[in-house]
Short mmCIF file of C-alpha atoms and ligand atoms in Angstrom, two decimals:
data_model
loop_
_atom_site.label_atom_id
_atom_site.label_comp_id
_atom_site.label_asym_id
_atom_site.label_seq_id
_atom_site.Cartn_x
_atom_site.Cartn_y
_atom_site.Cartn_z
CA MET A 19 -164.55 -44.03 -35.59
CA ASP A 20 -168.24 -41.91 -36.48
CA LYS A 21 -167.26 -40.12 -39.24
CA ASP A 22 -170.14 -37.81 -37.99
CA LYS A 23 -168.51 -37.02 -34.94
CA ILE A 24 -168.13 -32.91 -34.77
CA ILE A 25 -165.29 -30.64 -33.67
CA LEU A 26 -166.60 -27.94 -31.40
CA SER A 27 -164.68 -25.17 -30.88
CA VAL A 28 -165.01 -22.58 -28.48
CA ALA A 29 -163.26 -18.85 -28.67
CA THR A 30 -162.91 -17.43 -25.43
CA THR A 31 -161.81 -14.07 -25.70
CA GLY A 32 -160.88 -12.48 -29.24
CA THR A 33 -159.21 -9.23 -29.63
CA TRP A 34 -162.26 -6.64 -29.77
CA PRO A 35 -164.65 -7.47 -27.52
CA ALA A 36 -164.31 -5.54 -23.79
CA LYS A 37 -165.85 -6.46 -20.54
CA ALA A 38 -167.47 -3.67 -20.42
CA GLN A 39 -169.96 -4.65 -23.02
CA ASN A 40 -170.28 -8.18 -21.64
CA PRO A 41 -168.79 -8.55 -18.10
CA ASN A 42 -168.80 -12.60 -18.49
CA LEU A 43 -166.15 -11.71 -20.97
CA PRO A 44 -163.20 -13.64 -19.75
CA THR A 45 -159.69 -11.98 -19.92
CA THR A 46 -157.43 -12.78 -17.48
CA PRO A 47 -155.47 -16.40 -17.85
CA ASP A 48 -157.10 -17.46 -14.80
CA GLU A 49 -160.42 -16.47 -16.34
CA ILE A 50 -159.66 -17.90 -19.64
CA ALA A 51 -158.37 -21.41 -18.28
CA ARG A 52 -161.81 -22.01 -16.35
CA ALA A 53 -163.96 -20.70 -19.46
CA VAL A 54 -161.69 -23.40 -21.58
CA ILE A 55 -162.22 -25.96 -18.90
CA GLU A 56 -166.04 -24.87 -18.87
CA SER A 57 -166.88 -25.38 -22.07
CA TRP A 58 -164.41 -28.65 -22.53
CA ARG A 59 -166.91 -30.28 -19.83
CA GLU A 60 -170.33 -29.24 -21.86
CA GLY A 61 -168.28 -30.75 -25.13
CA ALA A 62 -165.57 -28.01 -27.13
CA SER A 63 -162.59 -30.21 -27.95
CA VAL A 64 -160.71 -27.43 -29.80
CA ALA A 65 -160.15 -24.40 -27.77
CA HIS A 66 -158.90 -20.72 -29.56
CA VAL A 67 -157.07 -18.61 -26.97
CA HIS A 68 -156.48 -14.66 -27.37
CA VAL A 69 -154.66 -13.34 -24.41
CA ARG A 70 -155.16 -9.72 -22.55
CA ASN A 71 -153.03 -7.76 -20.82
CA ASP A 72 -153.93 -6.19 -17.44
CA ALA A 73 -156.01 -3.52 -19.11
CA GLY A 74 -157.64 -5.61 -20.97
CA GLY A 75 -156.35 -5.20 -24.45
CA VAL A 76 -154.70 -7.41 -27.01
CA SER A 77 -151.42 -9.12 -26.14
CA CYS A 78 -148.96 -11.37 -27.31
CA GLU A 79 -146.92 -11.95 -24.41
CA LEU A 80 -145.48 -15.50 -24.51
CA ALA A 81 -146.00 -15.89 -20.69
CA ARG A 82 -149.60 -15.13 -20.37
CA PHE A 83 -150.07 -18.38 -23.24
CA ARG A 84 -147.76 -20.16 -20.98
CA ARG A 85 -150.31 -19.54 -18.19
CA VAL A 86 -152.99 -20.27 -20.02
CA LYS A 87 -151.89 -23.79 -20.94
CA GLU A 88 -150.61 -24.15 -17.99
CA LEU A 89 -153.41 -23.69 -15.63
CA ILE A 90 -155.66 -25.43 -18.45
CA ARG A 91 -153.38 -28.92 -18.38
CA ALA A 92 -153.61 -28.97 -14.71
CA GLN A 93 -156.62 -29.38 -14.28
CA GLY A 94 -155.99 -32.65 -16.72
CA CYS A 95 -158.18 -31.28 -19.26
CA ASP A 96 -156.70 -32.48 -22.62
CA ILE A 97 -158.45 -29.95 -24.72
CA LEU A 98 -156.70 -29.02 -27.92
CA ILE A 99 -154.71 -25.58 -27.59
CA ASN A 100 -155.31 -23.44 -30.53
CA PHE A 101 -153.08 -19.99 -29.95
CA SER A 102 -154.06 -16.95 -32.09
CA THR A 103 -151.28 -15.46 -34.33
CA SER A 104 -153.60 -12.77 -35.06
CA GLY A 105 -151.06 -9.95 -33.05
CA GLY A 106 -151.74 -7.15 -31.13
CA SER A 107 -154.40 -4.73 -31.65
CA GLY A 108 -152.32 -3.11 -35.15
CA LEU A 109 -153.13 -6.35 -36.96
CA VAL A 110 -149.40 -5.96 -38.62
CA ASP A 111 -147.05 -8.37 -39.75
CA GLU A 112 -144.73 -7.85 -36.41
CA PRO A 113 -142.44 -10.73 -35.51
CA GLU A 114 -144.12 -10.93 -32.15
CA ARG A 115 -147.36 -12.60 -33.71
CA PHE A 116 -144.88 -15.65 -33.74
CA ASN A 117 -144.58 -15.23 -30.02
CA SER A 118 -147.77 -18.00 -29.09
CA LEU A 119 -146.04 -20.36 -31.20
CA SER A 120 -143.47 -20.91 -28.61
CA ALA A 121 -146.03 -22.13 -26.10
CA GLY A 122 -146.30 -25.03 -27.66
CA PRO A 123 -150.00 -24.89 -28.92
CA ASP A 124 -151.59 -27.72 -30.75
CA LEU A 125 -153.30 -25.20 -33.51
CA ALA A 126 -152.61 -21.95 -34.03
CA SER A 127 -154.76 -19.60 -36.45
CA PHE A 128 -152.85 -18.94 -39.83
CA ASP A 129 -154.94 -15.89 -41.42
CA ALA A 130 -154.98 -16.74 -44.94
CA GLY A 131 -154.91 -12.91 -46.40
CA SER A 132 -154.97 -9.22 -45.93
CA MET A 133 -158.00 -7.57 -45.74
CA ASN A 134 -159.84 -4.28 -44.65
CA PHE A 135 -161.03 -5.90 -40.76
CA ASN A 136 -163.74 -3.09 -39.68
CA GLU A 137 -162.55 0.14 -39.52
CA ARG A 138 -158.78 -1.59 -40.14
CA VAL A 139 -156.59 -3.37 -42.33
CA PHE A 140 -155.58 -6.86 -40.95
CA LEU A 141 -152.08 -6.87 -42.84
CA ASN A 142 -150.92 -11.09 -43.60
CA PRO A 143 -148.71 -10.68 -46.55
CA PRO A 144 -146.92 -13.55 -48.83
CA ALA A 145 -143.61 -13.56 -46.67
CA PHE A 146 -145.21 -13.38 -43.48
CA LEU A 147 -147.66 -16.01 -44.04
CA GLU A 148 -144.79 -18.16 -45.48
CA GLU A 149 -142.60 -17.63 -42.38
CA LEU A 150 -145.41 -18.69 -40.01
CA ALA A 151 -146.45 -21.63 -41.99
CA GLN A 152 -142.52 -22.67 -41.71
CA ARG A 153 -142.39 -22.13 -37.81
CA MET A 154 -145.69 -24.30 -37.73
CA LEU A 155 -144.47 -26.97 -39.12
CA ALA A 156 -141.16 -27.12 -37.67
CA ASN A 157 -142.85 -26.91 -34.51
CA GLY A 158 -145.58 -29.39 -35.43
CA ILE A 159 -147.96 -27.00 -34.63
CA LYS A 160 -151.44 -27.48 -37.09
CA ALA A 161 -152.02 -24.23 -38.90
CA GLU A 162 -155.80 -23.76 -38.48
CA ILE A 163 -156.55 -22.20 -42.01
CA GLU A 164 -158.74 -18.92 -41.30
CA VAL A 165 -160.42 -17.70 -44.18
CA PHE A 166 -162.19 -14.36 -43.98
CA ASP A 167 -163.04 -14.29 -48.09
CA ARG A 168 -162.58 -16.45 -50.93
CA GLY A 169 -159.14 -15.06 -51.76
CA MET A 170 -157.31 -16.42 -48.65
CA ILE A 171 -158.16 -20.05 -49.61
CA GLU A 172 -155.53 -19.23 -53.41
CA ASN A 173 -153.42 -17.17 -50.62
CA ALA A 174 -153.49 -20.51 -48.39
CA ALA A 175 -153.10 -23.09 -51.36
CA ALA A 176 -149.92 -21.36 -52.30
CA VAL A 177 -148.32 -21.94 -49.20
CA ILE A 178 -149.97 -25.52 -49.30
CA ALA A 179 -148.36 -26.32 -52.64
CA GLN A 180 -144.82 -25.17 -51.21
CA GLY A 181 -145.30 -28.49 -48.78
CA LEU A 182 -145.54 -25.86 -45.60
CA ILE A 183 -149.12 -27.24 -44.46
CA LYS A 184 -149.34 -30.93 -44.20
CA GLN A 185 -152.98 -32.64 -45.02
CA PRO A 186 -155.77 -32.91 -43.67
CA LEU A 187 -156.19 -29.45 -44.33
CA TRP A 188 -158.32 -28.00 -41.56
CA TRP A 189 -159.85 -24.39 -42.49
CA GLN A 190 -162.30 -22.03 -40.31
CA PHE A 191 -164.24 -20.07 -42.23
CA ALA A 192 -164.78 -16.55 -40.16
CA LEU A 193 -167.78 -14.83 -41.71
CA GLY A 194 -169.83 -11.70 -41.23
CA VAL A 195 -166.49 -9.60 -40.74
CA LYS A 196 -166.99 -6.14 -42.03
CA GLY A 197 -164.47 -6.28 -45.01
CA GLY A 198 -165.17 -10.05 -45.11
CA ALA A 199 -167.67 -12.23 -46.71
CA PRO A 200 -170.88 -12.43 -45.62
CA ALA A 201 -172.29 -14.96 -43.27
CA THR A 202 -174.87 -16.27 -45.28
CA PRO A 203 -175.80 -19.86 -46.37
CA GLY A 204 -175.07 -18.52 -50.13
CA SER A 205 -171.22 -17.55 -48.88
CA LEU A 206 -170.84 -20.60 -47.15
CA MET A 207 -171.67 -22.84 -49.75
CA TYR A 208 -169.38 -20.86 -52.49
CA LEU A 209 -166.40 -21.21 -50.23
CA VAL A 210 -166.42 -25.16 -49.28
CA ASP A 211 -166.89 -26.18 -52.87
CA SER A 212 -163.84 -23.80 -53.31
CA LEU A 213 -162.18 -26.12 -50.87
CA PRO A 214 -159.53 -28.80 -52.22
CA PRO A 215 -160.64 -32.31 -52.03
CA GLY A 216 -159.91 -33.97 -48.54
CA SER A 217 -160.15 -30.53 -46.82
CA LEU A 218 -161.52 -30.53 -43.46
CA TRP A 219 -163.80 -27.11 -42.67
CA SER A 220 -165.32 -25.36 -39.40
CA VAL A 221 -167.23 -22.31 -39.66
CA CYS A 222 -167.56 -19.16 -36.99
CA ALA A 223 -169.94 -15.95 -37.84
CA VAL A 224 -169.67 -12.86 -35.58
CA GLY A 225 -172.96 -11.84 -33.77
CA SER A 226 -176.50 -12.79 -33.81
CA ARG A 227 -175.13 -14.67 -37.88
CA GLN A 228 -173.32 -17.37 -34.97
CA LEU A 229 -176.19 -19.53 -34.31
CA PRO A 230 -177.76 -19.59 -37.84
CA MET A 231 -173.93 -20.55 -38.98
CA ASN A 232 -172.93 -23.16 -36.73
CA VAL A 233 -176.62 -24.97 -37.20
CA LEU A 234 -175.73 -25.03 -40.90
CA ALA A 235 -172.52 -26.27 -40.59
CA ILE A 236 -174.04 -29.04 -38.52
CA ALA A 237 -175.88 -29.60 -41.43
CA MET A 238 -173.62 -29.66 -43.69
CA GLY A 239 -171.14 -31.75 -42.17
CA GLY A 240 -168.82 -28.97 -41.09
CA HIS A 241 -167.17 -28.52 -37.69
CA ALA A 242 -168.37 -25.79 -35.73
CA ARG A 243 -166.65 -22.82 -33.69
CA THR A 244 -168.84 -20.59 -30.59
CA GLY A 245 -167.45 -18.43 -27.88
CA LEU A 246 -167.88 -14.67 -26.78
CA GLU A 247 -164.90 -13.91 -29.35
CA ASP A 248 -167.60 -14.19 -32.21
CA ASN A 249 -170.39 -12.88 -30.21
CA LEU A 250 -171.36 -11.94 -26.84
CA TYR A 251 -175.60 -13.04 -26.68
CA TYR A 252 -177.45 -15.62 -26.38
CA ARG A 253 -180.05 -14.22 -27.97
CA ARG A 254 -181.50 -11.11 -28.91
CA GLY A 255 -181.50 -8.70 -26.02
CA GLU A 256 -179.75 -11.54 -23.61
CA LEU A 257 -175.59 -11.53 -22.92
CA ALA A 258 -174.42 -14.70 -22.91
CA ARG A 259 -173.64 -15.88 -19.36
CA SER A 260 -170.87 -18.06 -20.37
CA ASN A 261 -168.62 -19.21 -23.53
CA ALA A 262 -169.77 -22.74 -21.86
CA GLN A 263 -173.16 -21.88 -22.31
CA LEU A 264 -173.02 -21.07 -25.97
CA VAL A 265 -171.18 -24.48 -25.82
CA ALA A 266 -173.89 -26.31 -24.18
CA ARG A 267 -176.28 -25.20 -26.70
CA LEU A 268 -174.46 -26.28 -30.06
CA ALA A 269 -173.94 -29.69 -28.70
CA ARG A 270 -177.40 -29.87 -28.07
CA ILE A 271 -178.27 -29.09 -31.43
CA SER A 272 -175.57 -31.47 -32.51
CA ARG A 273 -176.57 -34.26 -30.93
CA GLU A 274 -180.32 -34.01 -31.86
CA CYS A 275 -179.11 -34.10 -35.69
CA GLY A 276 -177.22 -37.27 -34.97
CA ARG A 277 -173.76 -35.38 -34.36
CA GLU A 278 -171.93 -36.29 -31.37
CA PRO A 279 -169.33 -33.98 -30.11
CA ALA A 280 -165.66 -35.39 -30.86
CA SER A 281 -163.75 -35.73 -28.04
CA PRO A 282 -160.18 -34.19 -27.66
CA ALA A 283 -158.79 -37.59 -28.45
CA GLU A 284 -161.19 -38.17 -31.20
CA ALA A 285 -160.57 -34.51 -32.68
CA ARG A 286 -156.56 -35.24 -32.46
CA GLN A 287 -157.27 -38.23 -34.60
CA ILE A 288 -159.60 -36.67 -36.84
CA LEU A 289 -157.20 -33.24 -37.61
CA GLY A 290 -154.39 -36.04 -37.78
CA LEU A 291 -152.49 -34.91 -35.09
CA ALA A 292 -150.08 -37.24 -33.37
ZN1 ZN B 325 -159.23 -15.20 -32.74
#
């Protein structure tokens, strides 16, 4: 397979954005599944999914994760499904964060450390991370190691050293969060240089830094994540019409740079999934 293929992920919804900020944000299982399928048609091979309750707040309800997966697969869409384990609005190490694993995603997020996150604290203590990795491993779910700051690479390394995360390692740098590493070229270079050999990495960044950091990842040989979870705008002053609109632009730029978006089957192969 062409080693220049790029894995484009779409993060449709996230925890924080609200329809009041962009009415095109998908929040119900139907809307989320539709957004995933449209993004898949534009070249996304991984869908990173959070679910919401009826009031639009973040939810860990298993039935909702199951419903999203069911709706995606019912349309013959083979996109790799990556469910969030970041939990409810409390961002604490509560066991309900494991719920989404029971819906059988291909991948799940593994937030590799605690941090100040905007005005809150995002708790991911060592014992929680160990249990999360154990559960993923036991269920054949690949960890997407989310890194918000340099120290998180070391936290993950401790879990990897216990044999709880399988090769090839798949990292997602989430940059520009208030409390984490900045979304700058220097920051990304430093993080990439800090990874263990043979690592695969992708980058996402918040707000107006999303596109420039994605473009940098294309140029550096990494992979890239876009979507309304990280950024609600298409360009300054213009709200994005959909997740698919953001994916389509990223796929266009990737192709112009000689990096064809990987199909889900190819992404599966790159990530070492069965
Ligand atoms: Zn997320």
